[in-house]
Amino acid sequence: MRNITADNITDAVLARFAGCDNPRLKEVMGALVRHTHDFIREVKLTEAEWLAGIQFLTQTGLKCTGQRQEFILLSDTLGVSMLVTAMNNQYPAGATEATVFGPFHTEVMPLAESGADIGGDAPGEPLFVNAQINGLGGEPVANAEVDIWQADDDGLYDVQRPELGDTRRARARMHTDAQGNLKFRTVVPTPYPVPTDGPVGAMLVATGRHPWRPAHLHFRIRAQGYSTLITHIFRAPDPYLDSDAVFGVRSSLIGEFVEHPAGTAPDGSRLERRHFTLDQQVVLAPA
Ligand code: BEZ
Ligand code: FE
């Protein structure tokens, strides 16, 4: 085909996929081309804007390292990650909802026994979490593998602090007991901005958006016979619950962080400062 025009170029590109023997790839690539061409037509993209877009994506790629995934951050801030999460994790009524994974999980986690202080020397007010993990039928989920990770009182994850080296804190891998229960001490999470020192931060500024996420604890729960659940528990009140930079808040995921004055903590220790408790029920959907 020659003399291709702005009117027939979409069909010309789609025709090139005729020989693709992977039907799913053909469907995805075809839709990508159709929607991209339609987007360009809709906004009447100029050549300068096309180049700015290419430069933005190039900078996004160049910002990526083993520890920094700027493309995932772009996906998160454009609502793409949450859309994919919501479409692919529709659990039956009664099951705990999923939300975004985020970039700060590490596959290698410090192992901790139930009752441990996983906060280590992370700055923050003491928080005692008592999590009960059940299946949809109310049965306790014993020996579930639970990854927990969170930001500290400065709004930073351990992996964002070069001074910590390989030391990990405010994250752990724990297992529920025979009754599906898990307890740990940590620090109260606070709101924090997503990383803004790259092209995604520039995009947020240019579009008049703030980079903040409401305070939360992350959980990934894996258990035989159940769907893996990747979720957060958010803390209220929080100024960003209705404007999360990555669109991850669900009302059902707001936990009750209860404040207690100085005194005896749930683990029997004596605390000279106020502390918080969180009793959290989690319900896993069947696999
Ligand atoms: C997080 O919750 O850790 C997170 C999620 C998306 C982007 C940045 C951080
Ligand atoms: Fe987070």
PDB file of C-alpha atoms and ligand atoms in Angstrom:
ATOM      1  CA  MET A   1       0.000   0.000   0.000  1.00  0.00           C
ATOM      2  CA  ARG A   2       1.373   3.393  -1.003  1.00  0.00           C
ATOM      3  CA  ASN A   3       0.301   7.030  -0.716  1.00  0.00           C
ATOM      4  CA  ILE A   4      -0.981   6.402   2.776  1.00  0.00           C
ATOM      5  CA  THR A   5      -2.983   9.308   4.215  1.00  0.00           C
ATOM      6  CA  ALA A   6      -4.013  10.478   7.676  1.00  0.00           C
ATOM      7  CA  ASP A   7      -7.366   8.857   6.950  1.00  0.00           C
ATOM      8  CA  ASN A   8      -6.237   5.362   6.022  1.00  0.00           C
ATOM      9  CA  ILE A   9      -2.984   4.907   7.943  1.00  0.00           C
ATOM     10  CA  THR A  10      -4.714   3.162  10.877  1.00  0.00           C
ATOM     11  CA  ASP A  11      -6.104   0.447   8.596  1.00  0.00           C
ATOM     12  CA  ALA A  12      -2.709   0.163   6.887  1.00  0.00           C
ATOM     13  CA  VAL A  13      -0.946  -0.492  10.201  1.00  0.00           C
ATOM     14  CA  LEU A  14      -3.621  -2.941  11.362  1.00  0.00           C
ATOM     15  CA  ALA A  15      -3.259  -4.861   8.088  1.00  0.00           C
ATOM     16  CA  ARG A  16       0.440  -5.438   8.872  1.00  0.00           C
ATOM     17  CA  PHE A  17      -0.587  -7.588  11.840  1.00  0.00           C
ATOM     18  CA  ALA A  18      -2.511  -9.998   9.570  1.00  0.00           C
ATOM     19  CA  GLY A  19       0.284 -12.561   9.794  1.00  0.00           C
ATOM     20  CA  CYS A  20       0.546 -12.483  13.600  1.00  0.00           C
ATOM     21  CA  ASP A  21      -0.186 -16.030  14.780  1.00  0.00           C
ATOM     22  CA  ASN A  22      -0.691 -15.044  18.424  1.00  0.00           C
ATOM     23  CA  PRO A  23      -4.360 -13.928  18.603  1.00  0.00           C
ATOM     24  CA  ARG A  24      -4.008 -12.168  21.960  1.00  0.00           C
ATOM     25  CA  LEU A  25      -0.930 -10.235  20.817  1.00  0.00           C
ATOM     26  CA  LYS A  26      -2.761  -9.308  17.625  1.00  0.00           C
ATOM     27  CA  GLU A  27      -5.763  -8.049  19.628  1.00  0.00           C
ATOM     28  CA  VAL A  28      -3.641  -6.022  22.064  1.00  0.00           C
ATOM     29  CA  MET A  29      -1.392  -4.494  19.380  1.00  0.00           C
ATOM     30  CA  GLY A  30      -4.371  -3.700  17.163  1.00  0.00           C
ATOM     31  CA  ALA A  31      -6.216  -1.931  19.986  1.00  0.00           C
ATOM     32  CA  LEU A  32      -3.033  -0.068  20.968  1.00  0.00           C
ATOM     33  CA  VAL A  33      -2.626   1.247  17.417  1.00  0.00           C
ATOM     34  CA  ARG A  34      -6.304   2.172  17.030  1.00  0.00           C
ATOM     35  CA  HIS A  35      -6.503   4.003  20.356  1.00  0.00           C
ATOM     36  CA  THR A  36      -3.140   5.757  19.884  1.00  0.00           C
ATOM     37  CA  HIS A  37      -4.122   6.978  16.427  1.00  0.00           C
ATOM     38  CA  ASP A  38      -7.531   8.091  17.709  1.00  0.00           C
ATOM     39  CA  PHE A  39      -5.856   9.951  20.593  1.00  0.00           C
ATOM     40  CA  ILE A  40      -3.558  11.764  18.150  1.00  0.00           C
ATOM     41  CA  ARG A  41      -6.497  12.697  15.943  1.00  0.00           C
ATOM     42  CA  GLU A  42      -8.634  13.809  18.886  1.00  0.00           C
ATOM     43  CA  VAL A  43      -6.024  16.221  20.305  1.00  0.00           C
ATOM     44  CA  LYS A  44      -4.640  17.123  16.846  1.00  0.00           C
ATOM     45  CA  LEU A  45      -1.129  16.415  18.130  1.00  0.00           C
ATOM     46  CA  THR A  46       1.509  18.819  16.774  1.00  0.00           C
ATOM     47  CA  GLU A  47       5.010  17.722  15.810  1.00  0.00           C
ATOM     48  CA  ALA A  48       6.453  19.674  18.765  1.00  0.00           C
ATOM     49  CA  GLU A  49       4.065  17.872  21.129  1.00  0.00           C
ATOM     50  CA  TRP A  50       4.949  14.508  19.584  1.00  0.00           C
ATOM     51  CA  LEU A  51       8.654  15.244  20.198  1.00  0.00           C
ATOM     52  CA  ALA A  52       7.978  16.407  23.764  1.00  0.00           C
ATOM     53  CA  GLY A  53       6.146  13.121  24.375  1.00  0.00           C
ATOM     54  CA  ILE A  54       9.045  11.096  22.991  1.00  0.00           C
ATOM     55  CA  GLN A  55      11.492  13.058  25.158  1.00  0.00           C
ATOM     56  CA  PHE A  56       9.295  12.529  28.230  1.00  0.00           C
ATOM     57  CA  LEU A  57       9.196   8.756  27.669  1.00  0.00           C
ATOM     58  CA  THR A  58      12.956   8.719  27.024  1.00  0.00           C
ATOM     59  CA  GLN A  59      13.596  10.541  30.326  1.00  0.00           C
ATOM     60  CA  THR A  60      11.217   8.136  32.064  1.00  0.00           C
ATOM     61  CA  GLY A  61      13.240   5.173  30.795  1.00  0.00           C
ATOM     62  CA  LEU A  62      16.555   6.800  31.700  1.00  0.00           C
ATOM     63  CA  LYS A  63      15.330   7.361  35.279  1.00  0.00           C
ATOM     64  CA  CYS A  64      14.743   3.629  35.796  1.00  0.00           C
ATOM     65  CA  THR A  65      17.307   1.642  37.799  1.00  0.00           C
ATOM     66  CA  GLY A  66      17.230  -1.588  39.804  1.00  0.00           C
ATOM     67  CA  GLN A  67      15.715   0.421  42.700  1.00  0.00           C
ATOM     68  CA  ARG A  68      13.661   2.967  40.778  1.00  0.00           C
ATOM     69  CA  GLN A  69      10.851   2.143  38.331  1.00  0.00           C
ATOM     70  CA  GLU A  70       9.727   5.411  36.803  1.00  0.00           C
ATOM     71  CA  PHE A  71       7.476   3.678  34.236  1.00  0.00           C
ATOM     72  CA  ILE A  72       5.490   1.982  37.013  1.00  0.00           C
ATOM     73  CA  LEU A  73       5.244   5.355  38.758  1.00  0.00           C
ATOM     74  CA  LEU A  74       3.906   6.827  35.512  1.00  0.00           C
ATOM     75  CA  SER A  75       1.383   3.990  35.285  1.00  0.00           C
ATOM     76  CA  ASP A  76       0.419   4.552  38.954  1.00  0.00           C
ATOM     77  CA  THR A  77      -0.078   8.306  38.609  1.00  0.00           C
ATOM     78  CA  LEU A  78      -2.131   7.936  35.418  1.00  0.00           C
ATOM     79  CA  GLY A  79      -4.465   5.461  37.138  1.00  0.00           C
ATOM     80  CA  VAL A  80      -3.342   2.624  34.859  1.00  0.00           C
ATOM     81  CA  SER A  81      -2.006   0.425  37.669  1.00  0.00           C
ATOM     82  CA  MET A  82      -5.205   0.785  39.712  1.00  0.00           C
ATOM     83  CA  LEU A  83      -7.355   0.083  36.640  1.00  0.00           C
ATOM     84  CA  VAL A  84      -5.450  -3.145  35.951  1.00  0.00           C
ATOM     85  CA  THR A  85      -5.588  -4.089  39.649  1.00  0.00           C
ATOM     86  CA  ALA A  86      -9.331  -3.400  39.906  1.00  0.00           C
ATOM     87  CA  MET A  87     -10.181  -5.312  36.710  1.00  0.00           C
ATOM     88  CA  ASN A  88      -8.123  -8.354  37.607  1.00  0.00           C
ATOM     89  CA  ASN A  89      -8.898  -8.688  41.318  1.00  0.00           C
ATOM     90  CA  GLN A  90     -12.681  -8.657  41.579  1.00  0.00           C
ATOM     91  CA  TYR A  91     -13.312 -10.786  44.643  1.00  0.00           C
ATOM     92  CA  PRO A  92     -16.709 -11.955  45.909  1.00  0.00           C
ATOM     93  CA  ALA A  93     -18.598  -9.732  48.369  1.00  0.00           C
ATOM     94  CA  GLY A  94     -17.116 -10.029  51.845  1.00  0.00           C
ATOM     95  CA  ALA A  95     -13.526 -10.520  50.684  1.00  0.00           C
ATOM     96  CA  THR A  96     -10.957  -7.811  51.391  1.00  0.00           C
ATOM     97  CA  GLU A  97     -10.367  -5.583  48.382  1.00  0.00           C
ATOM     98  CA  ALA A  98      -7.057  -5.329  46.547  1.00  0.00           C
ATOM     99  CA  THR A  99      -5.151  -2.169  45.750  1.00  0.00           C
ATOM    100  CA  VAL A 100      -1.915  -1.119  44.073  1.00  0.00           C
ATOM    101  CA  PHE A 101       1.331  -2.972  44.760  1.00  0.00           C
ATOM    102  CA  GLY A 102       3.618   0.071  44.567  1.00  0.00           C
ATOM    103  CA  PRO A 103       7.362  -0.004  43.968  1.00  0.00           C
ATOM    104  CA  PHE A 104       8.681  -0.535  47.501  1.00  0.00           C
ATOM    105  CA  HIS A 105       8.043  -4.255  48.063  1.00  0.00           C
ATOM    106  CA  THR A 106      11.208  -6.369  48.162  1.00  0.00           C
ATOM    107  CA  GLU A 107      11.122 -10.083  47.396  1.00  0.00           C
ATOM    108  CA  VAL A 108      13.775 -10.643  50.082  1.00  0.00           C
ATOM    109  CA  MET A 109      12.110  -9.777  53.394  1.00  0.00           C
ATOM    110  CA  PRO A 110      13.379 -10.115  56.973  1.00  0.00           C
ATOM    111  CA  LEU A 111      11.570 -13.082  58.556  1.00  0.00           C
ATOM    112  CA  ALA A 112       9.820 -12.286  61.824  1.00  0.00           C
ATOM    113  CA  GLU A 113       7.885 -14.284  64.394  1.00  0.00           C
ATOM    114  CA  SER A 114       4.399 -13.229  65.434  1.00  0.00           C
ATOM    115  CA  GLY A 115       4.653 -10.582  68.158  1.00  0.00           C
ATOM    116  CA  ALA A 116       7.921  -9.143  66.811  1.00  0.00           C
ATOM    117  CA  ASP A 117       8.792  -5.464  66.619  1.00  0.00           C
ATOM    118  CA  ILE A 118       9.284  -5.070  62.868  1.00  0.00           C
ATOM    119  CA  GLY A 119       9.744  -1.290  63.039  1.00  0.00           C
ATOM    120  CA  GLY A 120      13.248  -1.600  64.450  1.00  0.00           C
ATOM    121  CA  ASP A 121      14.708   1.875  64.886  1.00  0.00           C
ATOM    122  CA  ALA A 122      12.438   3.476  62.276  1.00  0.00           C
ATOM    123  CA  PRO A 123      11.200   6.873  63.480  1.00  0.00           C
ATOM    124  CA  GLY A 124       7.535   6.967  64.426  1.00  0.00           C
ATOM    125  CA  GLU A 125       4.954   6.461  67.142  1.00  0.00           C
ATOM    126  CA  PRO A 126       4.452   2.864  68.311  1.00  0.00           C
ATOM    127  CA  LEU A 127       1.716   0.872  66.587  1.00  0.00           C
ATOM    128  CA  PHE A 128       0.538  -2.581  67.654  1.00  0.00           C
ATOM    129  CA  VAL A 129      -1.216  -4.532  64.905  1.00  0.00           C
ATOM    130  CA  ASN A 130      -3.426  -7.545  65.555  1.00  0.00           C
ATOM    131  CA  ALA A 131      -4.465  -9.049  62.209  1.00  0.00           C
ATOM    132  CA  GLN A 132      -6.958 -11.876  61.838  1.00  0.00           C
ATOM    133  CA  ILE A 133      -6.974 -13.636  58.485  1.00  0.00           C
ATOM    134  CA  ASN A 134      -9.963 -15.737  57.541  1.00  0.00           C
ATOM    135  CA  GLY A 135     -11.458 -17.251  54.427  1.00  0.00           C
ATOM    136  CA  LEU A 136     -14.834 -16.231  53.034  1.00  0.00           C
ATOM    137  CA  GLY A 137     -16.528 -19.013  54.987  1.00  0.00           C
ATOM    138  CA  GLY A 138     -15.109 -17.596  58.238  1.00  0.00           C
ATOM    139  CA  GLU A 139     -12.437 -20.302  58.528  1.00  0.00           C
ATOM    140  CA  PRO A 140      -9.062 -19.121  59.916  1.00  0.00           C
ATOM    141  CA  VAL A 141      -6.236 -19.184  57.379  1.00  0.00           C
ATOM    142  CA  ALA A 142      -3.326 -20.847  59.159  1.00  0.00           C
ATOM    143  CA  ASN A 143       0.283 -20.421  58.041  1.00  0.00           C
ATOM    144  CA  ALA A 144      -0.494 -17.663  55.517  1.00  0.00           C
ATOM    145  CA  GLU A 145       2.658 -15.891  54.358  1.00  0.00           C
ATOM    146  CA  VAL A 146       2.208 -12.203  55.078  1.00  0.00           C
ATOM    147  CA  ASP A 147       4.598  -9.552  53.719  1.00  0.00           C
ATOM    148  CA  ILE A 148       4.299  -6.180  55.438  1.00  0.00           C
ATOM    149  CA  TRP A 149       6.034  -2.983  54.300  1.00  0.00           C
ATOM    150  CA  GLN A 150       5.515   0.672  55.069  1.00  0.00           C
ATOM    151  CA  ALA A 151       6.952   4.181  55.205  1.00  0.00           C
ATOM    152  CA  ASP A 152       8.192   5.598  58.517  1.00  0.00           C
ATOM    153  CA  ASP A 153       7.362   8.858  60.259  1.00  0.00           C
ATOM    154  CA  ASP A 154       9.496  10.773  57.748  1.00  0.00           C
ATOM    155  CA  GLY A 155       7.424   9.299  54.916  1.00  0.00           C
ATOM    156  CA  LEU A 156      10.346   7.169  53.719  1.00  0.00           C
ATOM    157  CA  TYR A 157      10.670   3.451  53.042  1.00  0.00           C
ATOM    158  CA  ASP A 158      13.903   1.811  54.212  1.00  0.00           C
ATOM    159  CA  VAL A 159      14.916   1.294  50.560  1.00  0.00           C
ATOM    160  CA  GLN A 160      14.776   5.070  50.042  1.00  0.00           C
ATOM    161  CA  ARG A 161      17.449   5.636  52.694  1.00  0.00           C
ATOM    162  CA  PRO A 162      20.926   4.991  51.279  1.00  0.00           C
ATOM    163  CA  GLU A 163      22.379   5.417  54.796  1.00  0.00           C
ATOM    164  CA  LEU A 164      20.686   2.137  55.822  1.00  0.00           C
ATOM    165  CA  GLY A 165      22.667   0.082  53.287  1.00  0.00           C
ATOM    166  CA  ASP A 166      21.184  -3.418  53.240  1.00  0.00           C
ATOM    167  CA  THR A 167      19.515  -3.007  56.641  1.00  0.00           C
ATOM    168  CA  ARG A 168      15.761  -3.522  56.385  1.00  0.00           C
ATOM    169  CA  ARG A 169      13.201  -2.129  58.813  1.00  0.00           C
ATOM    170  CA  ALA A 170       9.473  -1.439  58.875  1.00  0.00           C
ATOM    171  CA  ARG A 171       9.084  -4.479  56.637  1.00  0.00           C
ATOM    172  CA  ALA A 172       8.872  -8.196  57.358  1.00  0.00           C
ATOM    173  CA  ARG A 173       7.626 -11.580  56.228  1.00  0.00           C
ATOM    174  CA  MET A 174       5.526 -13.277  58.911  1.00  0.00           C
ATOM    175  CA  HIS A 175       3.165 -16.262  59.080  1.00  0.00           C
ATOM    176  CA  THR A 176      -0.232 -16.557  60.674  1.00  0.00           C
ATOM    177  CA  ASP A 177      -0.636 -19.023  63.548  1.00  0.00           C
ATOM    178  CA  ALA A 178      -3.054 -21.978  63.590  1.00  0.00           C
ATOM    179  CA  GLN A 179      -5.922 -19.571  64.365  1.00  0.00           C
ATOM    180  CA  GLY A 180      -5.099 -17.312  61.393  1.00  0.00           C
ATOM    181  CA  ASN A 181      -3.754 -14.618  63.718  1.00  0.00           C
ATOM    182  CA  LEU A 182      -0.725 -12.388  63.404  1.00  0.00           C
ATOM    183  CA  LYS A 183       0.588  -9.701  65.742  1.00  0.00           C
ATOM    184  CA  PHE A 184       3.404  -7.228  65.343  1.00  0.00           C
ATOM    185  CA  ARG A 185       4.699  -3.952  66.635  1.00  0.00           C
ATOM    186  CA  THR A 186       5.740  -1.265  64.170  1.00  0.00           C
ATOM    187  CA  VAL A 187       5.504   2.517  63.742  1.00  0.00           C
ATOM    188  CA  VAL A 188       2.441   4.518  62.736  1.00  0.00           C
ATOM    189  CA  PRO A 189       2.565   5.217  58.984  1.00  0.00           C
ATOM    190  CA  THR A 190       2.311   8.833  57.798  1.00  0.00           C
ATOM    191  CA  PRO A 191       1.347  10.342  54.421  1.00  0.00           C
ATOM    192  CA  TYR A 192       4.209  10.628  51.941  1.00  0.00           C
ATOM    193  CA  PRO A 193       4.798  11.969  48.441  1.00  0.00           C
ATOM    194  CA  VAL A 194       5.564   9.553  45.596  1.00  0.00           C
ATOM    195  CA  PRO A 195       9.076  10.208  44.229  1.00  0.00           C
ATOM    196  CA  THR A 196       9.023  13.589  42.458  1.00  0.00           C
ATOM    197  CA  ASP A 197      12.645  14.010  41.363  1.00  0.00           C
ATOM    198  CA  GLY A 198      12.013  12.559  37.894  1.00  0.00           C
ATOM    199  CA  PRO A 199       9.863  13.175  34.817  1.00  0.00           C
ATOM    200  CA  VAL A 200       6.724  11.897  36.572  1.00  0.00           C
ATOM    201  CA  GLY A 201       7.214  14.543  39.276  1.00  0.00           C
ATOM    202  CA  ALA A 202       7.563  17.162  36.525  1.00  0.00           C
ATOM    203  CA  MET A 203       4.336  15.877  34.937  1.00  0.00           C
ATOM    204  CA  LEU A 204       2.516  16.215  38.296  1.00  0.00           C
ATOM    205  CA  VAL A 205       3.732  19.814  38.702  1.00  0.00           C
ATOM    206  CA  ALA A 206       2.890  20.718  35.084  1.00  0.00           C
ATOM    207  CA  THR A 207      -0.631  19.346  35.454  1.00  0.00           C
ATOM    208  CA  GLY A 208      -1.297  20.993  38.831  1.00  0.00           C
ATOM    209  CA  ARG A 209      -1.356  17.742  40.816  1.00  0.00           C
ATOM    210  CA  HIS A 210       0.033  16.958  44.253  1.00  0.00           C
ATOM    211  CA  PRO A 211       2.185  13.842  44.765  1.00  0.00           C
ATOM    212  CA  TRP A 212       0.826  12.677  48.143  1.00  0.00           C
ATOM    213  CA  ARG A 213      -0.404   9.253  49.211  1.00  0.00           C
ATOM    214  CA  PRO A 214      -2.473   8.877  52.395  1.00  0.00           C
ATOM    215  CA  ALA A 215      -0.793   6.971  55.242  1.00  0.00           C
ATOM    216  CA  HIS A 216      -0.995   3.186  54.860  1.00  0.00           C
ATOM    217  CA  LEU A 217       0.487  -0.204  55.649  1.00  0.00           C
ATOM    218  CA  HIS A 218       1.112  -2.577  52.724  1.00  0.00           C
ATOM    219  CA  PHE A 219       0.229  -6.275  52.877  1.00  0.00           C
ATOM    220  CA  ARG A 220       0.764  -9.152  50.481  1.00  0.00           C
ATOM    221  CA  ILE A 221      -0.920 -12.315  51.754  1.00  0.00           C
ATOM    222  CA  ARG A 222      -0.299 -15.688  50.148  1.00  0.00           C
ATOM    223  CA  ALA A 223      -1.936 -18.891  51.308  1.00  0.00           C
ATOM    224  CA  GLN A 224      -2.602 -22.291  49.745  1.00  0.00           C
ATOM    225  CA  GLY A 225      -6.085 -22.466  48.241  1.00  0.00           C
ATOM    226  CA  TYR A 226      -6.669 -18.680  48.356  1.00  0.00           C
ATOM    227  CA  SER A 227      -6.185 -15.814  45.911  1.00  0.00           C
ATOM    228  CA  THR A 228      -3.064 -13.833  46.696  1.00  0.00           C
ATOM    229  CA  LEU A 229      -4.167 -10.528  48.174  1.00  0.00           C
ATOM    230  CA  ILE A 230      -2.129  -7.361  47.623  1.00  0.00           C
ATOM    231  CA  THR A 231      -3.624  -4.530  49.587  1.00  0.00           C
ATOM    232  CA  HIS A 232      -3.162  -1.628  52.005  1.00  0.00           C
ATOM    233  CA  ILE A 233      -4.734  -0.619  55.277  1.00  0.00           C
ATOM    234  CA  PHE A 234      -5.158   3.158  55.322  1.00  0.00           C
ATOM    235  CA  ARG A 235      -5.254   5.363  58.392  1.00  0.00           C
ATOM    236  CA  ALA A 236      -7.944   7.993  58.958  1.00  0.00           C
ATOM    237  CA  PRO A 237      -8.200  10.900  59.269  1.00  0.00           C
ATOM    238  CA  ASP A 238      -5.815  11.792  56.486  1.00  0.00           C
ATOM    239  CA  PRO A 239      -5.900  14.818  54.170  1.00  0.00           C
ATOM    240  CA  TYR A 240      -5.200  12.675  51.106  1.00  0.00           C
ATOM    241  CA  LEU A 241      -7.791   9.902  51.388  1.00  0.00           C
ATOM    242  CA  ASP A 242      -9.852  11.497  48.604  1.00  0.00           C
ATOM    243  CA  SER A 243      -6.974  12.590  46.391  1.00  0.00           C
ATOM    244  CA  ASP A 244      -4.439   9.739  46.555  1.00  0.00           C
ATOM    245  CA  ALA A 245      -1.820  10.424  43.855  1.00  0.00           C
ATOM    246  CA  VAL A 246      -2.164   6.819  42.631  1.00  0.00           C
ATOM    247  CA  PHE A 247      -5.961   6.336  43.061  1.00  0.00           C
ATOM    248  CA  GLY A 248      -5.603   3.380  45.454  1.00  0.00           C
ATOM    249  CA  VAL A 249      -7.999   4.241  48.320  1.00  0.00           C
ATOM    250  CA  ARG A 250     -11.015   2.046  49.025  1.00  0.00           C
ATOM    251  CA  SER A 251     -13.337   2.931  51.939  1.00  0.00           C
ATOM    252  CA  SER A 252     -13.312  -0.709  53.005  1.00  0.00           C
ATOM    253  CA  LEU A 253      -9.536  -0.526  53.495  1.00  0.00           C
ATOM    254  CA  ILE A 254      -9.568   2.270  56.076  1.00  0.00           C
ATOM    255  CA  GLY A 255      -8.547   0.730  59.386  1.00  0.00           C
ATOM    256  CA  GLU A 256      -9.267   1.888  62.930  1.00  0.00           C
ATOM    257  CA  PHE A 257      -6.046   3.154  64.432  1.00  0.00           C
ATOM    258  CA  VAL A 258      -6.962   3.649  68.111  1.00  0.00           C
ATOM    259  CA  GLU A 259      -4.913   6.056  70.213  1.00  0.00           C
ATOM    260  CA  HIS A 260      -3.903   5.083  73.781  1.00  0.00           C
ATOM    261  CA  PRO A 261      -2.162   7.201  76.426  1.00  0.00           C
ATOM    262  CA  ALA A 262       1.223   6.242  77.919  1.00  0.00           C
ATOM    263  CA  GLY A 263       0.953   3.025  79.911  1.00  0.00           C
ATOM    264  CA  THR A 264       1.005  -0.707  79.346  1.00  0.00           C
ATOM    265  CA  ALA A 265       1.149  -1.712  75.683  1.00  0.00           C
ATOM    266  CA  PRO A 266      -0.585  -4.816  74.225  1.00  0.00           C
ATOM    267  CA  ASP A 267       2.726  -6.731  74.345  1.00  0.00           C
ATOM    268  CA  GLY A 268       3.016  -6.046  78.091  1.00  0.00           C
ATOM    269  CA  SER A 269       5.783  -3.469  77.740  1.00  0.00           C
ATOM    270  CA  ARG A 270       5.523  -0.111  79.515  1.00  0.00           C
ATOM    271  CA  LEU A 271       5.408   2.891  77.168  1.00  0.00           C
ATOM    272  CA  GLU A 272       6.103   6.441  78.338  1.00  0.00           C
ATOM    273  CA  ARG A 273       4.427   7.902  75.238  1.00  0.00           C
ATOM    274  CA  ARG A 274       1.089   7.477  73.509  1.00  0.00           C
ATOM    275  CA  HIS A 275       0.752   4.538  71.195  1.00  0.00           C
ATOM    276  CA  PHE A 276      -1.781   3.155  68.720  1.00  0.00           C
ATOM    277  CA  THR A 277      -3.456  -0.181  68.118  1.00  0.00           C
ATOM    278  CA  LEU A 278      -5.011  -1.579  64.947  1.00  0.00           C
ATOM    279  CA  ASP A 279      -7.253  -4.654  65.029  1.00  0.00           C
ATOM    280  CA  GLN A 280      -7.694  -5.693  61.441  1.00  0.00           C
ATOM    281  CA  GLN A 281      -9.830  -8.439  59.907  1.00  0.00           C
ATOM    282  CA  VAL A 282      -8.738  -9.646  56.488  1.00  0.00           C
ATOM    283  CA  VAL A 283     -10.839 -12.006  54.377  1.00  0.00           C
ATOM    284  CA  LEU A 284      -9.237 -13.939  51.542  1.00  0.00           C
ATOM    285  CA  ALA A 285     -11.137 -15.030  48.443  1.00  0.00           C
ATOM    286  CA  PRO A 286     -10.749 -18.636  47.319  1.00  0.00           C
ATOM    287  CA  ALA A 287      -8.116 -19.279  44.631  1.00  0.00           C
TER     288      ALA A 287
HETATM  289  C1  BEZ B   1       3.344   2.908  47.529  1.00  0.00           C
HETATM  290  O1  BEZ B   1       2.311   2.838  48.127  1.00  0.00           O
HETATM  291  O2  BEZ B   1       4.333   2.462  48.095  1.00  0.00           O
HETATM  292  C2  BEZ B   1       3.412   3.567  46.186  1.00  0.00           C
HETATM  293  C3  BEZ B   1       2.473   3.238  45.236  1.00  0.00           C
HETATM  294  C4  BEZ B   1       2.550   3.845  43.992  1.00  0.00           C
HETATM  295  C5  BEZ B   1       3.546   4.763  43.717  1.00  0.00           C
HETATM  296  C6  BEZ B   1       4.481   5.097  44.689  1.00  0.00           C
HETATM  297  C7  BEZ B   1       4.404   4.487  45.935  1.00  0.00           C
HETATM  298 FE    FE B   2       3.202   2.820  50.107  1.00  0.00          FE
END
